[in-house]
Short mmCIF file of C-alpha atoms in Angstrom, two decimals:
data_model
loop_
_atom_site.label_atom_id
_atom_site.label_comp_id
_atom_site.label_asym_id
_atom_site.label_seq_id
_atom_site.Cartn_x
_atom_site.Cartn_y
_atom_site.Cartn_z
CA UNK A 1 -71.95 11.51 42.43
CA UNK A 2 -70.38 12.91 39.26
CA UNK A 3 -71.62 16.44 40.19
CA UNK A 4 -70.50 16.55 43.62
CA UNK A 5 -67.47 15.10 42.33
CA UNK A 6 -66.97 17.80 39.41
CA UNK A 7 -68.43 20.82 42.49
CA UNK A 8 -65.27 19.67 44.05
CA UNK A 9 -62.93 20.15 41.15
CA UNK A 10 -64.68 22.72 39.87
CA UNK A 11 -61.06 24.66 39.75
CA UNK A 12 -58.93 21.72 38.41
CA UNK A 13 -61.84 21.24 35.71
CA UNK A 14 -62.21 25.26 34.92
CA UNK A 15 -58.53 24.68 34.28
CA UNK A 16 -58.45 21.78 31.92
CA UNK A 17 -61.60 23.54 29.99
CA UNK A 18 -59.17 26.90 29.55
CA UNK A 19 -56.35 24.74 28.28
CA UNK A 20 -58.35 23.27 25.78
CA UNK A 21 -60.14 26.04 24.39
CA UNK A 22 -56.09 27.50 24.08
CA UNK A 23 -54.97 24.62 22.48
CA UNK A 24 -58.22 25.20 20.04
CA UNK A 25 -57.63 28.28 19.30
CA UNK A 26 -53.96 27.52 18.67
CA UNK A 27 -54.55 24.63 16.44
CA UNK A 28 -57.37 26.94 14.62
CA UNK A 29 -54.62 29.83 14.58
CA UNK A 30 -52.12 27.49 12.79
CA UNK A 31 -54.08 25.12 10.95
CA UNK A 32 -51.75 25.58 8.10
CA UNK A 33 -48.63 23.66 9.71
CA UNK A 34 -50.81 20.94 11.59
CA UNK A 35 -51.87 20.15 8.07
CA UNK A 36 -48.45 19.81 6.72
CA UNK A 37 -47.64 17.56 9.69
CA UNK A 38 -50.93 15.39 9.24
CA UNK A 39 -49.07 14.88 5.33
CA UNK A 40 -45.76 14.38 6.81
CA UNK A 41 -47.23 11.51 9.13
CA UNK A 42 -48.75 10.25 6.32
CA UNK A 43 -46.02 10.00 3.98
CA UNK A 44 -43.76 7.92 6.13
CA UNK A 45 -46.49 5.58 7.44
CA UNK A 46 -47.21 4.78 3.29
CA UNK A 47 -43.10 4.59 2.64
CA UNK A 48 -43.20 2.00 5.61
CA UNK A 49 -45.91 -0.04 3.73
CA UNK A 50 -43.65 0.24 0.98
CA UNK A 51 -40.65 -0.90 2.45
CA UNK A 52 -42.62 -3.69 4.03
CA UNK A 53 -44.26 -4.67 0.62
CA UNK A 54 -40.25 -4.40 -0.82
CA UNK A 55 -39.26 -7.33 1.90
CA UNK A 56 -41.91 -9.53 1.58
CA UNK A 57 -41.06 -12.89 -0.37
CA UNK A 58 -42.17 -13.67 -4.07
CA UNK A 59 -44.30 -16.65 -3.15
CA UNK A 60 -46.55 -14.67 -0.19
CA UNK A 61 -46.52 -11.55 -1.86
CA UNK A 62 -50.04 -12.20 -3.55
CA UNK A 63 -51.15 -13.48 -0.46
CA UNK A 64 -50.64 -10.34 1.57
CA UNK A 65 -53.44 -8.08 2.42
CA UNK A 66 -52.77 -4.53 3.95
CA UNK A 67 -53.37 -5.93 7.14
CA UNK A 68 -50.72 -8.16 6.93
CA UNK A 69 -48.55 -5.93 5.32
CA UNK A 70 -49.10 -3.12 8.08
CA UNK A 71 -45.69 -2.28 10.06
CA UNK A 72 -45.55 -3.72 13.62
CA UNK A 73 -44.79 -2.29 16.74
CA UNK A 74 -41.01 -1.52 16.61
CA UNK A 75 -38.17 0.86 17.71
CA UNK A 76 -40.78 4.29 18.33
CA UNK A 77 -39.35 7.91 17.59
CA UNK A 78 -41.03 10.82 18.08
CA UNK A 79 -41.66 12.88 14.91
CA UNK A 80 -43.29 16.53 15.02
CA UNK A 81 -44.66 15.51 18.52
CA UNK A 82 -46.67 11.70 17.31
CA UNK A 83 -45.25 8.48 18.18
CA UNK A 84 -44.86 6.71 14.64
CA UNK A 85 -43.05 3.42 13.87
CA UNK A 86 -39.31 4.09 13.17
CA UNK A 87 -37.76 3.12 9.95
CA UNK A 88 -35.47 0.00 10.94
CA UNK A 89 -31.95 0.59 10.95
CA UNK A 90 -28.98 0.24 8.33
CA UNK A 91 -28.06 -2.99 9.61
CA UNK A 92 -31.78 -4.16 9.84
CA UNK A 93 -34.35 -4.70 7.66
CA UNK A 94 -38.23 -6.04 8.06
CA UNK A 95 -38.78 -9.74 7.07
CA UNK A 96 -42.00 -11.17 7.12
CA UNK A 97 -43.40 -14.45 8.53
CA UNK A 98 -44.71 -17.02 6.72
CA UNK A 99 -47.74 -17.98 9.18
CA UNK A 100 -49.28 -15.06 9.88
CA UNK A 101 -47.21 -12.29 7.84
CA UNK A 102 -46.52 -9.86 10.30
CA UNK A 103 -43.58 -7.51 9.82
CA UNK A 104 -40.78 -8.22 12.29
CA UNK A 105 -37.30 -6.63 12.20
CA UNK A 106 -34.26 -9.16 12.98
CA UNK A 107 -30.59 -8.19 12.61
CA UNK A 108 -29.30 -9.83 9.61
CA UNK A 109 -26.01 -9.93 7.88
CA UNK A 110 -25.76 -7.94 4.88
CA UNK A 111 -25.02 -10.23 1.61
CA UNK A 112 -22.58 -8.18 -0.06
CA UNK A 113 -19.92 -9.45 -2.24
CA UNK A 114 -16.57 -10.61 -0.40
CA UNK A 115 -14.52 -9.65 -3.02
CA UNK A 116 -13.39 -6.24 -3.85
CA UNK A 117 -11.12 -5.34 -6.39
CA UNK A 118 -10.50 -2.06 -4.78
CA UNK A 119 -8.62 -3.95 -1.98
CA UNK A 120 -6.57 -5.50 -4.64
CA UNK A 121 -5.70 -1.72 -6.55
CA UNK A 122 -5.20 -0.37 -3.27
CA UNK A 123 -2.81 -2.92 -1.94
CA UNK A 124 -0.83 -3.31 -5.01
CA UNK A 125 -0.39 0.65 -5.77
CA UNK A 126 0.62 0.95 -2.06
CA UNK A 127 3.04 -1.78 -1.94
CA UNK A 128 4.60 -0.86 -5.48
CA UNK A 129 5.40 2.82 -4.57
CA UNK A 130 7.22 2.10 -0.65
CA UNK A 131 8.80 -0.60 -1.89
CA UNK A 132 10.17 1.24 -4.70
CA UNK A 133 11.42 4.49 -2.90
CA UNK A 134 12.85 2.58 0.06
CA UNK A 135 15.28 0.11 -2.61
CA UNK A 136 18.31 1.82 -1.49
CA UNK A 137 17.38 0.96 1.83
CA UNK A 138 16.70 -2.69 1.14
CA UNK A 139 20.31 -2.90 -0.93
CA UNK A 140 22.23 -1.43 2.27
CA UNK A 141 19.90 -4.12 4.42
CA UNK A 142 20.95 -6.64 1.64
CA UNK A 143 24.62 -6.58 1.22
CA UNK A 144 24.80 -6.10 5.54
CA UNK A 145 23.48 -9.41 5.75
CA UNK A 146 25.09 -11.22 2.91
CA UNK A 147 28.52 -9.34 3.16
CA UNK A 148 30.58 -9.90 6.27
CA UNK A 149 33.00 -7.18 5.42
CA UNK A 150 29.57 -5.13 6.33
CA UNK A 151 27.77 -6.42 9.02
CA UNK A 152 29.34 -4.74 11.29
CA UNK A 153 28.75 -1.37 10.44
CA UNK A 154 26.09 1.10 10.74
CA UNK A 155 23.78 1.36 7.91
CA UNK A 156 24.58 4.72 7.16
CA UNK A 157 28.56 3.89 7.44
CA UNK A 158 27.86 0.59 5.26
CA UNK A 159 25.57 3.07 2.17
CA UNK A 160 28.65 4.70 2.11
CA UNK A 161 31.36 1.84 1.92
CA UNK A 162 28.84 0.69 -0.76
CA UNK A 163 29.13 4.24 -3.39
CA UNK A 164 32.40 4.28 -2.55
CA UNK A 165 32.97 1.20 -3.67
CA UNK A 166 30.56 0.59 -6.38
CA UNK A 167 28.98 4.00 -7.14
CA UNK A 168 25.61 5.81 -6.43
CA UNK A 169 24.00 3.47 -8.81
CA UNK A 170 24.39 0.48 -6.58
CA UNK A 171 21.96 1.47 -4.30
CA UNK A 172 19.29 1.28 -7.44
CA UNK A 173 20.20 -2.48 -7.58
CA UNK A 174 17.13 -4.63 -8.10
CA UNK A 175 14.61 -1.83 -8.31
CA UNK A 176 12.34 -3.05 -11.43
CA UNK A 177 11.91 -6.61 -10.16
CA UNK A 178 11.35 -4.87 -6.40
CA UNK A 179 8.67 -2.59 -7.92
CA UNK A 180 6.96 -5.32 -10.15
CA UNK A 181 6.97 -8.01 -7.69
CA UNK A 182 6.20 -6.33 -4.68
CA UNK A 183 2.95 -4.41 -6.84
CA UNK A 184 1.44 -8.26 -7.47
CA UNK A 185 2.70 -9.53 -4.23
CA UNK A 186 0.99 -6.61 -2.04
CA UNK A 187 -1.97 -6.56 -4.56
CA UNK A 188 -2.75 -10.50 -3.88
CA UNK A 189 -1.85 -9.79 0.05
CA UNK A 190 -3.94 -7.23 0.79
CA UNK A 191 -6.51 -8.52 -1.63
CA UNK A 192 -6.84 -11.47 -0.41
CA UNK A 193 -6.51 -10.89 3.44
CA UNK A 194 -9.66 -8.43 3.13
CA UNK A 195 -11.28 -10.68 0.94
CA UNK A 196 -10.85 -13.62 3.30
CA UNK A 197 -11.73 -11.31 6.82
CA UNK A 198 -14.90 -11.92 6.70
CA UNK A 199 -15.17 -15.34 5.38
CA UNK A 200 -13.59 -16.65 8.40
CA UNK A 201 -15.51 -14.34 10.68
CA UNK A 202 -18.36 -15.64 9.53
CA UNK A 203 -17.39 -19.27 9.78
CA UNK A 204 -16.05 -18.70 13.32
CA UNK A 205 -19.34 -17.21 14.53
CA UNK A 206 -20.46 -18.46 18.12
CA UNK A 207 -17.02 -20.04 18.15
CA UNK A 208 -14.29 -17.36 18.82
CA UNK A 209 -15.23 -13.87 20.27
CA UNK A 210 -11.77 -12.31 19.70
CA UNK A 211 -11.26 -11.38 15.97
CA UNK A 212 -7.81 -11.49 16.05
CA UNK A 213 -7.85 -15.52 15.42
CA UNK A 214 -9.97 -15.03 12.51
CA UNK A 215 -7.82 -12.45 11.28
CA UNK A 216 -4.75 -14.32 11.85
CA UNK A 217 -6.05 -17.29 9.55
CA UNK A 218 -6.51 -15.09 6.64
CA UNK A 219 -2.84 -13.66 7.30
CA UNK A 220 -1.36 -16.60 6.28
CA UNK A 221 -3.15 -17.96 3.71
CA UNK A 222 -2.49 -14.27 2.10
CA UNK A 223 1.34 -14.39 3.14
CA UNK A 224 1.67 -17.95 1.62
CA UNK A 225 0.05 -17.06 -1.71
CA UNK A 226 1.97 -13.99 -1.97
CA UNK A 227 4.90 -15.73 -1.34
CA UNK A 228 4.32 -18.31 -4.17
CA UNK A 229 4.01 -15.34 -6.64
CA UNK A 230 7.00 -13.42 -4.82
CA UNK A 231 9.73 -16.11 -5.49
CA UNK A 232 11.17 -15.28 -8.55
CA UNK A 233 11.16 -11.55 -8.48
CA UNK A 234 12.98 -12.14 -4.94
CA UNK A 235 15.65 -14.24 -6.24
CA UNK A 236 16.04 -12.27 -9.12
CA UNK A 237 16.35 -8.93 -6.69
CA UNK A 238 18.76 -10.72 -4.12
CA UNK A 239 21.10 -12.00 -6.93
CA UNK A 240 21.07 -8.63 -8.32
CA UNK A 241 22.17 -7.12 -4.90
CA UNK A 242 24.58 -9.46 -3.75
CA UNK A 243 26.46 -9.89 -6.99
CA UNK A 244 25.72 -7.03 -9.35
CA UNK A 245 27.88 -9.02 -12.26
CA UNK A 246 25.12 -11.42 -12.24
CA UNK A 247 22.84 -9.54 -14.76
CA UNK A 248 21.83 -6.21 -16.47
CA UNK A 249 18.08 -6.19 -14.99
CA UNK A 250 14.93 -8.16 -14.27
CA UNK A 251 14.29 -9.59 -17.18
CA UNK A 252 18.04 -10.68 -17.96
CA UNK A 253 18.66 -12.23 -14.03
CA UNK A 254 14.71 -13.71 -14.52
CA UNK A 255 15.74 -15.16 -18.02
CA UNK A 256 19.24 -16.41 -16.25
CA UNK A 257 17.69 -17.94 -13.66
CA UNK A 258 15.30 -20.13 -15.55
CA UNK A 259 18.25 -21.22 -17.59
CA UNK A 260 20.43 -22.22 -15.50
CA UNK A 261 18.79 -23.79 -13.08
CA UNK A 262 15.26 -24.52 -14.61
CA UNK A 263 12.17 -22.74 -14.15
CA UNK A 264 10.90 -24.30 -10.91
CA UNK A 265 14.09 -23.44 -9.06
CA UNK A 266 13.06 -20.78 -7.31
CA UNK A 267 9.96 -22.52 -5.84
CA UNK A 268 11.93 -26.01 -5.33
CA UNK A 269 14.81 -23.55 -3.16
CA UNK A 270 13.07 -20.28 -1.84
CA UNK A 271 9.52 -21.10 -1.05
CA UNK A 272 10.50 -22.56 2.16
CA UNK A 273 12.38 -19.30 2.94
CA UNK A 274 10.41 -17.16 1.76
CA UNK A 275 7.10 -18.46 3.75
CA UNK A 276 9.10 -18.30 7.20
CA UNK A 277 9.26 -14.68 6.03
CA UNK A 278 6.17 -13.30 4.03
CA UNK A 279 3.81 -15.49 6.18
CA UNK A 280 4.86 -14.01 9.94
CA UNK A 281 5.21 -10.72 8.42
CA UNK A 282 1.67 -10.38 6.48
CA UNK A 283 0.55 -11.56 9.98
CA UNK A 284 2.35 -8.59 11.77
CA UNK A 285 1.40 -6.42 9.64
CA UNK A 286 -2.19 -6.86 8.74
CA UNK A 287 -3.47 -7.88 11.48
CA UNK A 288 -1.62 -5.48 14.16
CA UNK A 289 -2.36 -2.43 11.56
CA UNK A 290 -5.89 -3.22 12.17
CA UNK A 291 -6.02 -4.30 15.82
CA UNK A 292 -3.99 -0.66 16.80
CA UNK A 293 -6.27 1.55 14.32
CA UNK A 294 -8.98 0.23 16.16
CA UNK A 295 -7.75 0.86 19.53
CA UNK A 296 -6.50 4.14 18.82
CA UNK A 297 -9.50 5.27 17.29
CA UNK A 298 -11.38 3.62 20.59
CA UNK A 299 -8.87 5.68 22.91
CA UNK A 300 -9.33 9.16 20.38
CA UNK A 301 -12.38 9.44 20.15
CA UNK A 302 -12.93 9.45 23.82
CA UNK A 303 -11.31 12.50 24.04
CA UNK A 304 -13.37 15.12 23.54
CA UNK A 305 -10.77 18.05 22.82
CA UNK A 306 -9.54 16.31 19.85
CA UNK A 307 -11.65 16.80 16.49
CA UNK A 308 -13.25 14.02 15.46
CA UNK A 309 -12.89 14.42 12.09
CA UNK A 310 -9.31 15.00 12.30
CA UNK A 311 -7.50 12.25 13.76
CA UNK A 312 -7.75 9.57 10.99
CA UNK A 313 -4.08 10.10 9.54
CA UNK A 314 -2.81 10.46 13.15
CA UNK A 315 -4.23 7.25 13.76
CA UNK A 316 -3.07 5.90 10.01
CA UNK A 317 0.73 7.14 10.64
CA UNK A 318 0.80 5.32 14.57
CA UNK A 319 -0.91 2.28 14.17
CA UNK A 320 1.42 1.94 10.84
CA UNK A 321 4.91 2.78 12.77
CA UNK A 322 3.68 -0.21 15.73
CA UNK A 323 2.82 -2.58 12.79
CA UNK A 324 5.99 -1.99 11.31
CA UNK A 325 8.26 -3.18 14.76
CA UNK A 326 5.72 -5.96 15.23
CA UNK A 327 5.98 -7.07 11.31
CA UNK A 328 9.88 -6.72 11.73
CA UNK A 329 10.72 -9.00 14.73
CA UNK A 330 8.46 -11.37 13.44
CA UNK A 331 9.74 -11.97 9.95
CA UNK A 332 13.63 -11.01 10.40
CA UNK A 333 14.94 -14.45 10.79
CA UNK A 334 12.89 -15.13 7.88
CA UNK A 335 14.59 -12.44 5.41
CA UNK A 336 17.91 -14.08 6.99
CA UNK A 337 17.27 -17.36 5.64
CA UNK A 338 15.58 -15.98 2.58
CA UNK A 339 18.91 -14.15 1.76
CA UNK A 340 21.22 -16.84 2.53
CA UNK A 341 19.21 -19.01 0.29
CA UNK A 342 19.49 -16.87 -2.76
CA UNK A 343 22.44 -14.81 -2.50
CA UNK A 344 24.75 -17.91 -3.79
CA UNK A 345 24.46 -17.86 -7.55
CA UNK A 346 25.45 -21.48 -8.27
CA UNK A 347 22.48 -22.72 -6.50
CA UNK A 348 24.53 -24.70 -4.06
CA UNK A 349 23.54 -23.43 -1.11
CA UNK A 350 21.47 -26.50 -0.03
CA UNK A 351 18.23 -27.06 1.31
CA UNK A 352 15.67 -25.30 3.64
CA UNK A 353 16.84 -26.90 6.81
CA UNK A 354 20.55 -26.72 6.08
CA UNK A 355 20.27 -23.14 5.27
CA UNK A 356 19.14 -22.96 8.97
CA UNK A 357 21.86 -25.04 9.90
CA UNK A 358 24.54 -23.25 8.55
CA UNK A 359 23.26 -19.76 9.50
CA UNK A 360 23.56 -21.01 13.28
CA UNK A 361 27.02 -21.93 12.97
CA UNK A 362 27.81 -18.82 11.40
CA UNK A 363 26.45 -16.84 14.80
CA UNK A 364 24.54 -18.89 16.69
CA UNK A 365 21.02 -17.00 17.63
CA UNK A 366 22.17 -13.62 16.83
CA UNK A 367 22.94 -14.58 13.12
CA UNK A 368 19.32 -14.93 12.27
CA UNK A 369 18.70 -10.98 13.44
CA UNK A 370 21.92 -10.17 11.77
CA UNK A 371 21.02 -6.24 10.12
CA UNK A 372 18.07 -6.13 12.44
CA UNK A 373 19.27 -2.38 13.16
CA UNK A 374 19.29 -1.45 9.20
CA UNK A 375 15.55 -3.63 8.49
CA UNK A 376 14.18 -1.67 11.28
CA UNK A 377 14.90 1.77 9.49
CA UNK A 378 13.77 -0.07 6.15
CA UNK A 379 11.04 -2.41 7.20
CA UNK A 380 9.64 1.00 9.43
CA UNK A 381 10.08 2.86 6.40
CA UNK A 382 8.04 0.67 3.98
CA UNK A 383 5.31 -0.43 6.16
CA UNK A 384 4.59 3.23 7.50
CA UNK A 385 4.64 4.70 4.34
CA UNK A 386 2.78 1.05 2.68
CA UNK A 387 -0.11 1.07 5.04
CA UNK A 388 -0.76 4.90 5.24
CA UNK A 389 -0.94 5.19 1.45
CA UNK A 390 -3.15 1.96 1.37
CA UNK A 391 -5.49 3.54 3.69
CA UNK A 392 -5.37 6.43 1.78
CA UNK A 393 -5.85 5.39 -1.88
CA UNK A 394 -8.96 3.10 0.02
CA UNK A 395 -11.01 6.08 1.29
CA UNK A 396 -10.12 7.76 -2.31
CA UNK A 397 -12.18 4.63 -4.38
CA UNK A 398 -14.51 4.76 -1.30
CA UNK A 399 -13.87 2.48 1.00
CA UNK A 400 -13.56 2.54 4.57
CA UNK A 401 -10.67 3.73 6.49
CA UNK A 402 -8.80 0.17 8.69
CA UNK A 403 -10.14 0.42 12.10
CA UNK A 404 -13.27 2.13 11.94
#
């Protein structure tokens, strides 16, 4: 049966007989580089052994026999034309079991350390320098808000009522104790809001989908710590504004301050303020900075005639500028309060809620967004120029870029 069965092929079986005395002759013709891929094959099957040895636990690792300790079936690739076992993934790596100690790759969180004290540099250099170049900015924003003879003019029309009045210098008010406090507060803020990301990720695993709630929760707890460490540099920076016979400089209005009216003061009378500011504005801007750098990465990279390697401080500069707008609406009755709070030196201004109270009657609703127009051009300033040089100065000590 076989014979009559090859008589009847004989042309299909002539064929397969000529390609394999071709492929012979071709295998004898380059026996040289078949060897070198034999050693190739040979060297990554032993580095898997190696990495599987590497994984296995302390306790079975005198147990194991090579058996045991050869790679399963996983993930195949094809390498110089053989199907080999694939080396797993970055975010994967072989774990044995303890029964019958066979190699089995399972996604796994990577234990790295949730702290980072290049989130803390970063945060702190970025905050100190756009806090510091913007001051005259935050004077004009100042005095528009805390002088009525002011608020209604433009904030270009109000700088220059100010050096008229007062002289260039004016618009240097407060700088030092700007620059010192803003360095530790944005160096705890954004220090602590990356270093708390993905604790609360991880403990809202299986329970929330959307990372934005996660994200939000480590907003505040950063906003309220900063604020705790921001109170007496603010005070010290809005009495220096609002009344520039108060003091000579930081550590004069500071030493004032404590003095007068103890050293708790500005914690018993501006850390209600200040959280209905710092909190809703760490939240705007940390956690919309990252949610639009995502998207607009997601949205530029699907184009394919823009360079992919080119779009990162595109996508640094917008997703900054819509933080900023977000950060400001949400924390500008907040700076309201925080100003009317502080901006009487006698300390008798009252509490939190009469604060509130008596900005109302003042202007009813529109009193708490009273130099909204001159906070935009500020706040925009600052947070643009904050978050782009964060993102910056993080890629420089290696980190990743927000977003990606």
């Amino acid at each position: 049966t076989a014979g009559a069965f090859i008589s009847e092929h004989e042309e299909q079986f002539d064929d397969v007989i000529d390609r394999r005395d071709t492929a012979g002759a071709f295998i004898s013709e380059h026996e040289e580089q078949f060897g070198d891929v034999i050693d190739r094959r040979a060297f990554v099957r032993n580095a898997l052994l190696t990495l599987s040895i590497l994984s296995i636990k302390p306790d079975n690792a005198m147990a194991a026999t090579d058996d045991d300790l050869a790679p399963a079936a996983a993930t195949p690739s094809i390498l110089e034309g053989e199907l080999i076992v694939s080396s797993p993934p970055p975010n994967r790596e072989i774990v044995t079991d303890d029964e019958d100690m066979s190699s089995t790759p399972v996604t796994q969180v990577s234990k790295k350390k949730t702290s980072d004290p290049r989130f803390f540099i970063a945060g702190g250099a970025s905050a100190a320098i756009s806090h510091g170049i913007t001051t005259p900015l935050d004077v004009v924003k100042t005095r528009m808000q805390s002088d009525a003879s002011l608020s209604d003019l433009s904030p270009p029309d109000a700088a220059l009522r100010i050096v008229e009045t007062e002289g260039p210098k004016a618009l240097t008010a407060g700088l030092a104790p700007t620059v010192i406090g803003y360095g530790i507060e944005g160096a705890l803020k954004f220090g602590v809001y990356e270093t708390l990301k993905p604790i609360f990720l991880a403990a809202c695993d299986g329970i929330v989908t959307d990372p934005t709630q996660p994200y939000l929760v480590a907003a505040i707890c950063a906003g309220a710590l900063a604020s705790i460490i921001l109170c007496p540099m603010e005070e010290t920076r809005i009495k220096l504004v609002t009344d520039p016979s108060f003091a000579n400089g930081l550590l004069d209005g500071l030493s004032k301050i404590v003095k007068e009216e103890g050293i708790l003061s500005p914690f018993q009378k501006g850390l209600a303020p200040m959280l209905s500011k710092q909190v809703p504005y760490t939240m705007g801007k940390q956690v919309s900075f990252d949610l639009f750098a995502g998207m607009l990465y997601s949205t530029l990279l699907g184009l394919t005639f823009l360079p992919k390697n080119g779009i990162a401080l595109e996508v640094e500069v917008g997703a900054a500028f819509m933080a900023s707008i977000v950060a400001c609406l949400a924390s500008h009755p907040g700076d309201v309060l925080l100003t009317a709070t502080y901006k009487d030196s006698d300390g008798t201004n009252g509490n939190f809620f009469e604060t509130i109270q008596r900005v109302y009657q003042d202007g009813g609703i529109l009193a708490f967004f009273r130099g909204l127009n001159a906070r935009f051009i500020h706040v925009g300033c600052i947070i643009t120029f904050q978050l782009v040089i964060y993102d910056q100065i993080k890629q420089s000590l290696g980190l990743p870029a927000s977003g990606t």
